[in-house]
mmCIF file of C-alpha atoms in Angstrom:
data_model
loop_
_atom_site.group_PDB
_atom_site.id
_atom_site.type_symbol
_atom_site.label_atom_id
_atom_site.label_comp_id
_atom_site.label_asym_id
_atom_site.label_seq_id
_atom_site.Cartn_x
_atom_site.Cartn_y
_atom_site.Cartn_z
ATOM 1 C CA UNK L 1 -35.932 130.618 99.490
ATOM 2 C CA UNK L 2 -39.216 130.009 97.172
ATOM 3 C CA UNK L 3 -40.116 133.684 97.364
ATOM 4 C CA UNK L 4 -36.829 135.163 96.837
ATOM 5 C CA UNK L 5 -36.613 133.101 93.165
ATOM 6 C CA UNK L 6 -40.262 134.409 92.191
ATOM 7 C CA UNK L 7 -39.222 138.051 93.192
ATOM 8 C CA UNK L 8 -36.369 137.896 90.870
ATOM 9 C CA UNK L 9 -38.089 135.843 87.817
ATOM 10 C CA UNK L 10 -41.061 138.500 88.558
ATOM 11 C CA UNK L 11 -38.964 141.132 87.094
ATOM 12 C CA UNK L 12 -36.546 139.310 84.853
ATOM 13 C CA UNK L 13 -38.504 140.620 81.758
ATOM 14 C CA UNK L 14 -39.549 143.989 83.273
ATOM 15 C CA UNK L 15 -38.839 147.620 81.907
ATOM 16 C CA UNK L 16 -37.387 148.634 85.351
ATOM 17 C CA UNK L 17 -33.664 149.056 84.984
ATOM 18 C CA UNK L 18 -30.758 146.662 87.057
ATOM 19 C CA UNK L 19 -27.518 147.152 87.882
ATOM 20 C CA UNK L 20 -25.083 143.857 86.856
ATOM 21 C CA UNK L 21 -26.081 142.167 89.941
ATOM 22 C CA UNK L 22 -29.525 142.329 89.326
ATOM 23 C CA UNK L 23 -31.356 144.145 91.983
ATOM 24 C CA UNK L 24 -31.355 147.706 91.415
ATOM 25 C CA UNK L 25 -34.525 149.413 90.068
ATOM 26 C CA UNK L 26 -34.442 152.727 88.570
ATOM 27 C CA UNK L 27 -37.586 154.301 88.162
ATOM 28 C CA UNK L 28 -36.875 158.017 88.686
ATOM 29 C CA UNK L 29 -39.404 160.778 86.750
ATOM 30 C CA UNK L 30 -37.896 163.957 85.491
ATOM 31 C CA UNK L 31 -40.031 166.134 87.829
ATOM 32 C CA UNK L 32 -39.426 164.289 90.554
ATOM 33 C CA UNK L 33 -35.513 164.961 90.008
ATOM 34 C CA UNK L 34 -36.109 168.388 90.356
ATOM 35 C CA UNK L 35 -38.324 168.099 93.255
ATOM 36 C CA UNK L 36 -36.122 166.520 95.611
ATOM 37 C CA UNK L 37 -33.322 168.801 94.577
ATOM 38 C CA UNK L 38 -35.943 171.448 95.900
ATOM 39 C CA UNK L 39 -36.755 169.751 99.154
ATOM 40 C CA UNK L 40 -33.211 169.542 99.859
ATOM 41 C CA UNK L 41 -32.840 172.272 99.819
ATOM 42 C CA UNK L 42 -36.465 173.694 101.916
ATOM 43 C CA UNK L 43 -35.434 170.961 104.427
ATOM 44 C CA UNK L 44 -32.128 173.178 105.756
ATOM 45 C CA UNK L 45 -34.918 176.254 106.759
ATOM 46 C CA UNK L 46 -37.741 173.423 107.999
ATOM 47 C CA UNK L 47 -38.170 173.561 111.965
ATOM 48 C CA UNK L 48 -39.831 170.179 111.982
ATOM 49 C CA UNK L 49 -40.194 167.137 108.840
ATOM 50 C CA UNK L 50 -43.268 164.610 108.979
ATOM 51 C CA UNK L 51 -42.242 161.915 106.895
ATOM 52 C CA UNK L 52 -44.959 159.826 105.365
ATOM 53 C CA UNK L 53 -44.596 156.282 104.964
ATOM 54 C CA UNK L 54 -47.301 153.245 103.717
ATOM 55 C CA UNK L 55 -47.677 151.139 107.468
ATOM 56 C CA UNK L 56 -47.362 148.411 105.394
ATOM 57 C CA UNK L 57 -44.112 148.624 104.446
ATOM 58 C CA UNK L 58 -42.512 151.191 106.991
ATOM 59 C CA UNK L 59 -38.921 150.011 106.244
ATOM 60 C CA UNK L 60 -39.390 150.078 102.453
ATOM 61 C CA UNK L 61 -41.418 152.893 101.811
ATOM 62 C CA UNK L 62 -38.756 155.268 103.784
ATOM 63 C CA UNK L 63 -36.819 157.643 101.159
ATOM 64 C CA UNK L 64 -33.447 156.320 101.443
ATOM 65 C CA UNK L 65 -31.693 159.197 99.938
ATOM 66 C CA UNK L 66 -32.946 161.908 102.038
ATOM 67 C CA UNK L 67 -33.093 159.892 105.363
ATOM 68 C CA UNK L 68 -29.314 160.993 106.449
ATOM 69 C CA UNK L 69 -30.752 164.839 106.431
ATOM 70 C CA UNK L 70 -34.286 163.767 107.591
ATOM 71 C CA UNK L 71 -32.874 161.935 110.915
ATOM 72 C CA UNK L 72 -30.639 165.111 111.621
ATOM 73 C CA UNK L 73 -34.352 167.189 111.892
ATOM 74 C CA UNK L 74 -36.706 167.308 114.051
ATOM 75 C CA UNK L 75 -38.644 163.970 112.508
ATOM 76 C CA UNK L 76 -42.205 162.300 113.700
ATOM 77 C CA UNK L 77 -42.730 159.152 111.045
ATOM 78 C CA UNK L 78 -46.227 158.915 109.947
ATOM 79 C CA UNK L 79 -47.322 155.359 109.074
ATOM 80 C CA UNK L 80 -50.243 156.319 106.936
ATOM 81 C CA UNK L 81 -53.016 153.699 106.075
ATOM 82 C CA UNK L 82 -52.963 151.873 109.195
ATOM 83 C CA UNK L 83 -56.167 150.638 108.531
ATOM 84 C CA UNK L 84 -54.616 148.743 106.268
ATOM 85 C CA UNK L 85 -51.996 147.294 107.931
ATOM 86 C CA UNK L 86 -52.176 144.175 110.872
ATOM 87 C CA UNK L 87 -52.093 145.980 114.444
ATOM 88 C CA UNK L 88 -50.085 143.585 115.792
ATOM 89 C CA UNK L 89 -47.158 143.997 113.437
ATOM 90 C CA UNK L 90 -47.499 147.341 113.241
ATOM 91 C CA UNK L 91 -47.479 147.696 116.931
ATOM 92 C CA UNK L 92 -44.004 145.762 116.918
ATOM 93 C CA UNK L 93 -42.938 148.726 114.411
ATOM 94 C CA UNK L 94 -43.984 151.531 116.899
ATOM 95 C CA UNK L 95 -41.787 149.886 119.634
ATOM 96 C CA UNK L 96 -38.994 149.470 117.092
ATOM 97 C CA UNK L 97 -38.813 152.991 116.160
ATOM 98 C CA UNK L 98 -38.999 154.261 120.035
ATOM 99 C CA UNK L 99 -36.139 151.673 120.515
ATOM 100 C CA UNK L 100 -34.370 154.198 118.108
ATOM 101 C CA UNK L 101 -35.639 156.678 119.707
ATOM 102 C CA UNK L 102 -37.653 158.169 116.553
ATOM 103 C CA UNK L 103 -40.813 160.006 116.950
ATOM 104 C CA UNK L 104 -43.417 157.370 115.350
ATOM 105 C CA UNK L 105 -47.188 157.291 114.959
ATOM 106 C CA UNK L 106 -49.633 155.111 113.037
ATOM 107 C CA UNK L 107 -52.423 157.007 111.176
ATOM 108 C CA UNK L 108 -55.348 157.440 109.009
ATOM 109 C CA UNK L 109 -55.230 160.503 106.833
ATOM 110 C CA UNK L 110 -58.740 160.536 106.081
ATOM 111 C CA UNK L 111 -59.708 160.222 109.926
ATOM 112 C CA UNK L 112 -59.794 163.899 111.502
ATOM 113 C CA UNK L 113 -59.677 162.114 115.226
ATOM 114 C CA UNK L 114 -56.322 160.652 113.690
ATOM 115 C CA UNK L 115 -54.732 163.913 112.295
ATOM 116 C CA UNK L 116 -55.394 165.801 115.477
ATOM 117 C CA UNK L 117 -53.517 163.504 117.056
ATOM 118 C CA UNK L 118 -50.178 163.650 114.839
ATOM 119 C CA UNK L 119 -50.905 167.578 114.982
ATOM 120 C CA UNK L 120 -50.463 167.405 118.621
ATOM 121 C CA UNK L 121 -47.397 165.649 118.766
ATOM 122 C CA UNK L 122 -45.946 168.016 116.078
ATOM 123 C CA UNK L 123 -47.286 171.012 118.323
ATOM 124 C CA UNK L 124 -45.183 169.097 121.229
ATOM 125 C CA UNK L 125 -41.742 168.649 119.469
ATOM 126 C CA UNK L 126 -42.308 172.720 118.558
ATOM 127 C CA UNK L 127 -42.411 173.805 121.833
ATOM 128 C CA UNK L 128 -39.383 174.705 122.122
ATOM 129 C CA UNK L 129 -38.694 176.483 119.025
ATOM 130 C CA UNK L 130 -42.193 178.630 119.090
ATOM 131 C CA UNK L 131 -40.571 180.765 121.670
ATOM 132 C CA UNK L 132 -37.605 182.268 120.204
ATOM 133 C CA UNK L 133 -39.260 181.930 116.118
ATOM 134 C CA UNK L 134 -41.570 183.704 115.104
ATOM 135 C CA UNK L 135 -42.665 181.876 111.572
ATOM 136 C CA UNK L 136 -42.498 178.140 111.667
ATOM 137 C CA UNK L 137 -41.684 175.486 108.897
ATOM 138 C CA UNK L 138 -43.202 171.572 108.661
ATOM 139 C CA UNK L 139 -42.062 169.795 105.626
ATOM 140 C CA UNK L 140 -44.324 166.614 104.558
ATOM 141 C CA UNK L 141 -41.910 164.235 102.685
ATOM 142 C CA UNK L 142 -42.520 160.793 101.499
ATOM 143 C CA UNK L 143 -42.701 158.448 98.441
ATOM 144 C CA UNK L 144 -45.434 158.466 95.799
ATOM 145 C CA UNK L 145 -49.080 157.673 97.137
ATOM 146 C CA UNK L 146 -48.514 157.362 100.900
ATOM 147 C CA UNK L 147 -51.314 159.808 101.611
ATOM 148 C CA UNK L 148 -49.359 163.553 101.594
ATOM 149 C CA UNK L 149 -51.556 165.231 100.220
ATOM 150 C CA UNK L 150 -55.041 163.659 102.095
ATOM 151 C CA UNK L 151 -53.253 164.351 104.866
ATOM 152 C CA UNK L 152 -52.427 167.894 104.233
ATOM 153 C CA UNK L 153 -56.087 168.473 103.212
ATOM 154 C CA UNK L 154 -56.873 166.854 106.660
ATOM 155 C CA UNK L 155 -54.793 169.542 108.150
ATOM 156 C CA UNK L 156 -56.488 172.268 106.328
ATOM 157 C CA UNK L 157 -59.760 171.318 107.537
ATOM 158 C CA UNK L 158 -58.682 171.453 111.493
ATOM 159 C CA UNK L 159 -56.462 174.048 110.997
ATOM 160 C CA UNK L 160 -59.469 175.927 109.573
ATOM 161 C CA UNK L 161 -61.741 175.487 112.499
ATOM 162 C CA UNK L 162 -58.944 176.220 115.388
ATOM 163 C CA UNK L 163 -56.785 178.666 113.846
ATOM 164 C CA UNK L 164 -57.452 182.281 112.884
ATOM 165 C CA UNK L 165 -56.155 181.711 109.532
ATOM 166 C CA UNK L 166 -55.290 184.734 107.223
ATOM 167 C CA UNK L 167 -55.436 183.740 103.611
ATOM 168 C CA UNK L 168 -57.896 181.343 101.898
ATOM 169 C CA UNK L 169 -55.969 177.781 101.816
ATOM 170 C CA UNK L 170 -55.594 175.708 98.419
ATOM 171 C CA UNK L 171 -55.880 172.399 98.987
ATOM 172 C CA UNK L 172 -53.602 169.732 97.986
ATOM 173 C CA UNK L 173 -54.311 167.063 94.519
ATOM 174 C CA UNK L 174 -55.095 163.966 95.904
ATOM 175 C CA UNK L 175 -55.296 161.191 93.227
ATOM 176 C CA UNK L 176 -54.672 157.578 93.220
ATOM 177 C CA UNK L 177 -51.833 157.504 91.163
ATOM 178 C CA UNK L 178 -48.281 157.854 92.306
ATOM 179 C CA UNK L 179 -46.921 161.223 91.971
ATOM 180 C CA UNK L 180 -50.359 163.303 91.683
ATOM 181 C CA UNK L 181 -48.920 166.291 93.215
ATOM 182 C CA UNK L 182 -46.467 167.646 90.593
ATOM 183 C CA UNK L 183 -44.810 170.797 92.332
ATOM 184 C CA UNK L 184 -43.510 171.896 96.039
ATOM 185 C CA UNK L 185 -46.448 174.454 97.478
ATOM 186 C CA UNK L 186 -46.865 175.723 100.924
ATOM 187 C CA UNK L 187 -50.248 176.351 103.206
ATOM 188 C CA UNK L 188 -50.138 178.802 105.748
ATOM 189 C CA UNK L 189 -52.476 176.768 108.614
ATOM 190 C CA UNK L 190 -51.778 178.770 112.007
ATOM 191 C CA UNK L 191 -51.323 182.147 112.913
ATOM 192 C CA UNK L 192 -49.619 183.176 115.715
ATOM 193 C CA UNK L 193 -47.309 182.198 115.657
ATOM 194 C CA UNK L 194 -47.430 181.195 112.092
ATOM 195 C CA UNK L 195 -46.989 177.841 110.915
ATOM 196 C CA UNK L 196 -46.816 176.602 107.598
ATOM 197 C CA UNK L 197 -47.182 173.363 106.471
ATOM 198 C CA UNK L 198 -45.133 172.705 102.679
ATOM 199 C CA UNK L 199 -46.798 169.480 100.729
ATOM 200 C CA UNK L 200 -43.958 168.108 98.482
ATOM 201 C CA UNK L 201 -44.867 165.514 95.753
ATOM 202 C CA UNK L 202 -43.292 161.739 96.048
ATOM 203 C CA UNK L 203 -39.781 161.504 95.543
ATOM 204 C CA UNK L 204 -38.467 157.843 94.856
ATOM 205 C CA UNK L 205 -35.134 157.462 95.230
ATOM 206 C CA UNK L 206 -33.170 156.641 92.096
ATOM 207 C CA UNK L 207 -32.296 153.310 93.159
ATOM 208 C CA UNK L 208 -34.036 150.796 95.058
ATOM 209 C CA UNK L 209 -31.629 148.781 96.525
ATOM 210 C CA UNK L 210 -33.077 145.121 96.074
ATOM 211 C CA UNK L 211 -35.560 143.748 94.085
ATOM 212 C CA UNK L 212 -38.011 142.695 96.621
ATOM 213 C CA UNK L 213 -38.062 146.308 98.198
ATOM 214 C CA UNK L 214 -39.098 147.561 94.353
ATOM 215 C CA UNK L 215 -41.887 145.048 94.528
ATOM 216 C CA UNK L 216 -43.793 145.869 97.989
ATOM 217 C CA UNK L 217 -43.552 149.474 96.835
ATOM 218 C CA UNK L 218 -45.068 147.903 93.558
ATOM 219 C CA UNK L 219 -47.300 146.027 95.534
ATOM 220 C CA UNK L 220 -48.355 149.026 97.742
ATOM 221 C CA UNK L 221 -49.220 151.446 94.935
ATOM 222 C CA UNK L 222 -45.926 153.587 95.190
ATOM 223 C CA UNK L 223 -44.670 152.743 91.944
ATOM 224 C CA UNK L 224 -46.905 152.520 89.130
ATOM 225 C CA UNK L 225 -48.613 149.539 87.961
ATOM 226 C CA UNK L 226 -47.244 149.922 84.087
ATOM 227 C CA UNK L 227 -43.751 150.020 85.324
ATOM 228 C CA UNK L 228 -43.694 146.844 86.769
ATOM 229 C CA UNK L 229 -46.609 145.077 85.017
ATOM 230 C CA UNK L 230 -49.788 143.913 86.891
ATOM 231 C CA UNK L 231 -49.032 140.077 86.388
ATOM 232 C CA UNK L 232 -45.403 140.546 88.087
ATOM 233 C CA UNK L 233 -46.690 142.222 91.036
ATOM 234 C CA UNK L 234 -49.699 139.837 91.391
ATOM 235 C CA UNK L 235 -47.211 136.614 91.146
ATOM 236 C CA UNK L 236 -45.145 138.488 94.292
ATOM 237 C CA UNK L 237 -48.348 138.887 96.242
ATOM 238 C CA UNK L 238 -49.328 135.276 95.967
ATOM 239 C CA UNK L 239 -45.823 134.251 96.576
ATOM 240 C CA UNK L 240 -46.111 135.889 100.056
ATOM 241 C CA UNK L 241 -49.338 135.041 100.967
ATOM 242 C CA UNK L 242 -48.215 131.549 100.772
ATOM 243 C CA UNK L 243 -45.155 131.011 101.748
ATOM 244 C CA UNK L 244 -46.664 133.305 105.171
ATOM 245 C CA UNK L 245 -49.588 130.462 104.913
ATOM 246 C CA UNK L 246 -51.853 133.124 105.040
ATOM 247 C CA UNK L 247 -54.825 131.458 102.917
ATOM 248 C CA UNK L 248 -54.797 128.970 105.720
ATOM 249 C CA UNK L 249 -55.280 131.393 108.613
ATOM 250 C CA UNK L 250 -58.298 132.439 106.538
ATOM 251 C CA UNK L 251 -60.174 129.502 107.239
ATOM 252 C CA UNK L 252 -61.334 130.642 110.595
ATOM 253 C CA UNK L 253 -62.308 133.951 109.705
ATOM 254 C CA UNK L 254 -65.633 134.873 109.620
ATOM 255 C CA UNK L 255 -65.847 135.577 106.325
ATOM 256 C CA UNK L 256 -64.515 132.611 104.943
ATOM 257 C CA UNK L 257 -67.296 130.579 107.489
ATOM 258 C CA UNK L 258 -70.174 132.709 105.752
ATOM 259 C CA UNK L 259 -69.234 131.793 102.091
ATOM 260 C CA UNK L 260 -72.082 129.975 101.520
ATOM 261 C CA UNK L 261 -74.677 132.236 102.881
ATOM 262 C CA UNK L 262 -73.033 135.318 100.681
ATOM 263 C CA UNK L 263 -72.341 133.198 97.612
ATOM 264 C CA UNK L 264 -76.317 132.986 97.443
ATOM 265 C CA UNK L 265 -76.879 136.310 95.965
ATOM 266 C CA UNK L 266 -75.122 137.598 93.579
ATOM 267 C CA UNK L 267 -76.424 140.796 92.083
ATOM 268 C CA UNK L 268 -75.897 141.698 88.199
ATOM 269 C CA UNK L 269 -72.954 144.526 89.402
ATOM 270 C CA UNK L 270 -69.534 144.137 87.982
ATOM 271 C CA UNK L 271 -67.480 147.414 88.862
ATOM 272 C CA UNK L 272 -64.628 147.970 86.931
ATOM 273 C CA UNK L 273 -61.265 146.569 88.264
ATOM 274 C CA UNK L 274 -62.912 147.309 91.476
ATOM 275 C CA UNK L 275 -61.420 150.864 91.869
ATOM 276 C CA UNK L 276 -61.793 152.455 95.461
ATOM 277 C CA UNK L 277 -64.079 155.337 95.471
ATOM 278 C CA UNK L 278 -64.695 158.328 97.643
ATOM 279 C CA UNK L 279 -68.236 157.756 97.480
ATOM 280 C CA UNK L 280 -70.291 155.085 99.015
ATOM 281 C CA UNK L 281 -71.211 152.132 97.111
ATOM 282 C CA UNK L 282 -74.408 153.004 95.317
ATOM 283 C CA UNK L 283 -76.637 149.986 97.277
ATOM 284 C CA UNK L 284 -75.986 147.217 99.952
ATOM 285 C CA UNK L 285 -75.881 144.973 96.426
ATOM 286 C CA UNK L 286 -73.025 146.217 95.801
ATOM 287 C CA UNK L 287 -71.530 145.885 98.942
ATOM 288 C CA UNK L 288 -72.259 142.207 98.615
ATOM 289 C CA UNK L 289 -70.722 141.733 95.524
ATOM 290 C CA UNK L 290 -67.570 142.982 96.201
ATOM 291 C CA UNK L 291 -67.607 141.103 99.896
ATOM 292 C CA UNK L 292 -68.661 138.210 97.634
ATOM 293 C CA UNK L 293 -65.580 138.489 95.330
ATOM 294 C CA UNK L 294 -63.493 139.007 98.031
ATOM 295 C CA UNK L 295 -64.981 135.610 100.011
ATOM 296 C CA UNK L 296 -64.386 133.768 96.376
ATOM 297 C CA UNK L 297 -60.644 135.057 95.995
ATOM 298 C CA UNK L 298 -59.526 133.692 100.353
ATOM 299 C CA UNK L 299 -61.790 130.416 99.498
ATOM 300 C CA UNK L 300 -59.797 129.461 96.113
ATOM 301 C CA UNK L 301 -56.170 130.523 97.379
ATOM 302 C CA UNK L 302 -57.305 128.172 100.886
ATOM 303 C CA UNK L 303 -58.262 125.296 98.857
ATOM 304 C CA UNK L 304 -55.190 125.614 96.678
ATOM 305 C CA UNK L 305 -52.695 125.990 99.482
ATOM 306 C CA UNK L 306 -54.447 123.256 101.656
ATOM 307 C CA UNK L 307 -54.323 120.515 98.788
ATOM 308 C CA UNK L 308 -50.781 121.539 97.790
ATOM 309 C CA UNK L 309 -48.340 118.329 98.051
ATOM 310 C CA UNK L 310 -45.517 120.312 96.775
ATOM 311 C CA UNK L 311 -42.452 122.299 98.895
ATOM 312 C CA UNK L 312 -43.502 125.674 99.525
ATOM 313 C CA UNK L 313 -39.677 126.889 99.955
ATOM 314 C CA UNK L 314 -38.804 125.100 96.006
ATOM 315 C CA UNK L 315 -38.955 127.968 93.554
ATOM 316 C CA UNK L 316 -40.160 125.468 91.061
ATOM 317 C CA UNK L 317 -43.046 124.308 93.410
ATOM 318 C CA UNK L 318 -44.109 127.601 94.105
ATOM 319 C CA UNK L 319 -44.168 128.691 90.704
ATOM 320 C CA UNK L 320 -46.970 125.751 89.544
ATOM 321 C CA UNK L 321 -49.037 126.560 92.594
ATOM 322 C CA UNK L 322 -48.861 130.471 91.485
ATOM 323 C CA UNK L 323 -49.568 129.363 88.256
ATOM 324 C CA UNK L 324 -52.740 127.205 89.188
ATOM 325 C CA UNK L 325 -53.607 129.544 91.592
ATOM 326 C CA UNK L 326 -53.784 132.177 88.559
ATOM 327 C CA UNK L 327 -56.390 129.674 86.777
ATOM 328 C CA UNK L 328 -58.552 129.348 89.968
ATOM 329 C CA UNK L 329 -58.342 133.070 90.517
ATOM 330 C CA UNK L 330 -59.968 133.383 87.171
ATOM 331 C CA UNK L 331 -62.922 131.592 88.230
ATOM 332 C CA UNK L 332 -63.489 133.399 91.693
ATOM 333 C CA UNK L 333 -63.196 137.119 89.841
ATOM 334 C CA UNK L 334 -65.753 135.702 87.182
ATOM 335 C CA UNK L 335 -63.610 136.743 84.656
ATOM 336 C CA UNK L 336 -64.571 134.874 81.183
ATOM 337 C CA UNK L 337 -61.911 132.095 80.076
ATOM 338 C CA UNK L 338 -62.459 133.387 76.306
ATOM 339 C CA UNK L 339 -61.073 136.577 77.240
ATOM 340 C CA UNK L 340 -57.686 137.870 75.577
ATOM 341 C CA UNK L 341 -56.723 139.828 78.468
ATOM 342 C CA UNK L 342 -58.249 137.180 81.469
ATOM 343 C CA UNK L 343 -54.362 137.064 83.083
ATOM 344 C CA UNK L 344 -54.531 140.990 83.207
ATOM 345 C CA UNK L 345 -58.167 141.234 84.222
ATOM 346 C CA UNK L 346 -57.262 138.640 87.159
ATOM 347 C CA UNK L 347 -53.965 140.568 88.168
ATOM 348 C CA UNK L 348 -55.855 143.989 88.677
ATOM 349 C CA UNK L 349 -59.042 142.554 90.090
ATOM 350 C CA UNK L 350 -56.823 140.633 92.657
ATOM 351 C CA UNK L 351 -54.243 143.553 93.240
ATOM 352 C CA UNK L 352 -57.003 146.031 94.146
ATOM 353 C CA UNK L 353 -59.250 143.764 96.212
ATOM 354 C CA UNK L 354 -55.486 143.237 98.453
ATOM 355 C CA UNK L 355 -54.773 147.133 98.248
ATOM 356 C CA UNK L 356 -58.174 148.278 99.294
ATOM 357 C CA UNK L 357 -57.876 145.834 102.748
ATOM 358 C CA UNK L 358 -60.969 143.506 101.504
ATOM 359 C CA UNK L 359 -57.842 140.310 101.690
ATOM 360 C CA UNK L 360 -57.167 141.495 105.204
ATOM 361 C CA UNK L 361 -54.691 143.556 107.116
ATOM 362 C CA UNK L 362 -51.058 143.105 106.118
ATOM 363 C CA UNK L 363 -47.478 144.547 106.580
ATOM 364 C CA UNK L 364 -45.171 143.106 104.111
ATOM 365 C CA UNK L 365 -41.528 144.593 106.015
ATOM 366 C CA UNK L 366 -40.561 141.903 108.745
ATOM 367 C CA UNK L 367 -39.843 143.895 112.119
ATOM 368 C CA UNK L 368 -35.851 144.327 112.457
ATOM 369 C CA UNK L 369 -34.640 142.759 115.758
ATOM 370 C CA UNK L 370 -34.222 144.986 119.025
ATOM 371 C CA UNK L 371 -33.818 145.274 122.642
ATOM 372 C CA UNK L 372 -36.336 146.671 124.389
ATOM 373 C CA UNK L 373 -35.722 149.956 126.148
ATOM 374 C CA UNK L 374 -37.045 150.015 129.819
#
């Protein structure tokens, strides 16, 4: 398959490590060595484990080496970010997991409504451990930058309001780079009985077990950006989007419809590698700018895919539309062709416009067949 020969070209020349076969990535940070030998060993005293995983990649964002002592706990899986990720799909996920019988819940760790929600279900699967303990353990385990920390701070703030809490609670680093939080802490967030909630920092395993896996987490901000190199993980993206046709579904979409009412102002804003803030954008200018880019970017990639005479499933045809594709992209992100750097400058503009949802909703792991339990 076209994709499966892009994945592997993608990361021919890369400074990730692979075994003989080519396919294993090792990308393992001292401190995180030393962290997961210190959740091991937390997770033998933890009463229950949230683990946190990116909803758009719930198969591949799941720490592999811990999950044969994470499915013998107590265990709800947290599919952060679903805001991010297509409903449908993710719905599909949900029913998976309960086929398996594992506690599962999409969320948004900045959405309080959301939290509350997970906190109830972990309140639930306590029950009947409160009774007989009187100090309670949750562990929050994941990879790097599935949302741990937001949504420990999440859990201070209710925890604050509806629990007598003792001791003034630090909050948790939150940061956009994998790996923020650089040591194992724990927050006391209930009292009576009392419950403590322990935020770990991402753990990646040592070894990803396929190239492909190494690139969604690339793709989905769990492995950092210099590692792989933004070009490599730009040529994956537009390697799925069209071999899933994607650009084509776009043409219905509203915003693709309203291209040419948008496209007629274009304020003098250019924000850099269009980062995601906390803040609100500083005007509705800016709003339409980066809806503008965004309207640019699903125009070129539909007009590219729709006029493309080649086989989408030939490695070689795929790799000249990725290539063109790369040219038009220039143009849409109104990135100058003089520039030394224009590949690099397209790669990030595209990448973060995809990771902060303005492409549209995606989830990258296809849904593992299962039978339905009535």
């Amino acid at each position: 398959m076209g994709i499966k020969g892009i994945a592997k070209k993608a990361m021919e020349v890369g400074e990730m490590g692979f075994n003989k076969e080519g396919g294993v990535i090792n990308w393992f940070p001292g401190h995180m060595a030393a962290a997961t030998r210190a959740i091991r060993n937390r997770l033998k005293l933890s009463d229950l484990v949230i683990e946190v995983r990116d909803s758009r990649i719930p198969f591949s964002s799941a720490h592999q080496d811990l999950q044969p002592q994470l499915s013998a706990k107590r265990r709800i899986i947290a599919l952060n970010k679903k805001d991010l990720a297509n409903s449908n799909v993710l719905n599909k996920w949900v029913r998976y997991f309960d086929s398996c019988k594992q506690d599962c819940l999409p969320i948004n760790a900045h959405s309080r409504s959301s939290v509350r929600k997970l906190l109830e279900l972990v309140e639930f699967k306590l029950k009947e451990v409160i009774s007989r303990e009187p100090t309670l353990l949750v562990m929050v385990v994941g990879v790097p930058n599935v949302g741990k920390s937001a949504l420990i701070n999440s859990i201070h703030q209710i925890a604050s309001t509806r629990f007598p809490v003792q001791e003034k609670m630090k909050r948790a680093t939150v940061g956009p780079l994998p790996g923020v939080t650089q040591d194992i802490a724990g927050y006391k967030i209930a009292h009576q009985p009392s419950i403590y909630v322990l935020d770990t920092p991402g753990v990646l395993v040592p070894s990803i077990p396929n190239v492909e896996t190494g690139l969604k987490l690339a793709l989905a901000g769990s492995v950092k950006d210099s590692v792989v190199g933004e070009d490599r993980i730009a040529q994956y993206l537009l390697a799925v989007l069209n071999t899933r046709g994607t650009p084509l579904h776009w043409k219905h979409s509203n915003q693709l419809q309203e291209i040419t009412n948008i496209t007629e102002y274009k304020p003098d804003y250019n924000p850099k590698d269009l980062r995601p803030k906390r803040k609100k954008l500083s005007s509705v200018s800016d709003v339409l700018y980066v809806k503008d880019l965004a309207t640019e970017v699903q125009h070129a990639l539909y007009v590219t895919l729709s006029e493309f005479s080649g086989n989408i499933e030939d490695e070689n045809d795929l790799e000249c539309l990725i290539e063109h594709q790369f040219e038009v992209l220039q143009k849409a992100l109104k990135i100058p062709h003089k520039s030394s750097e224009a590949r690099l400058m397209v790669s990030k503009k595209f990448l973060t416009l995809f990771r902060t949802g303005k492409l549209g909703s995606f989830v990258l792991d296809d849904v593992p067949e299962f039978n339905l339990v009535s």
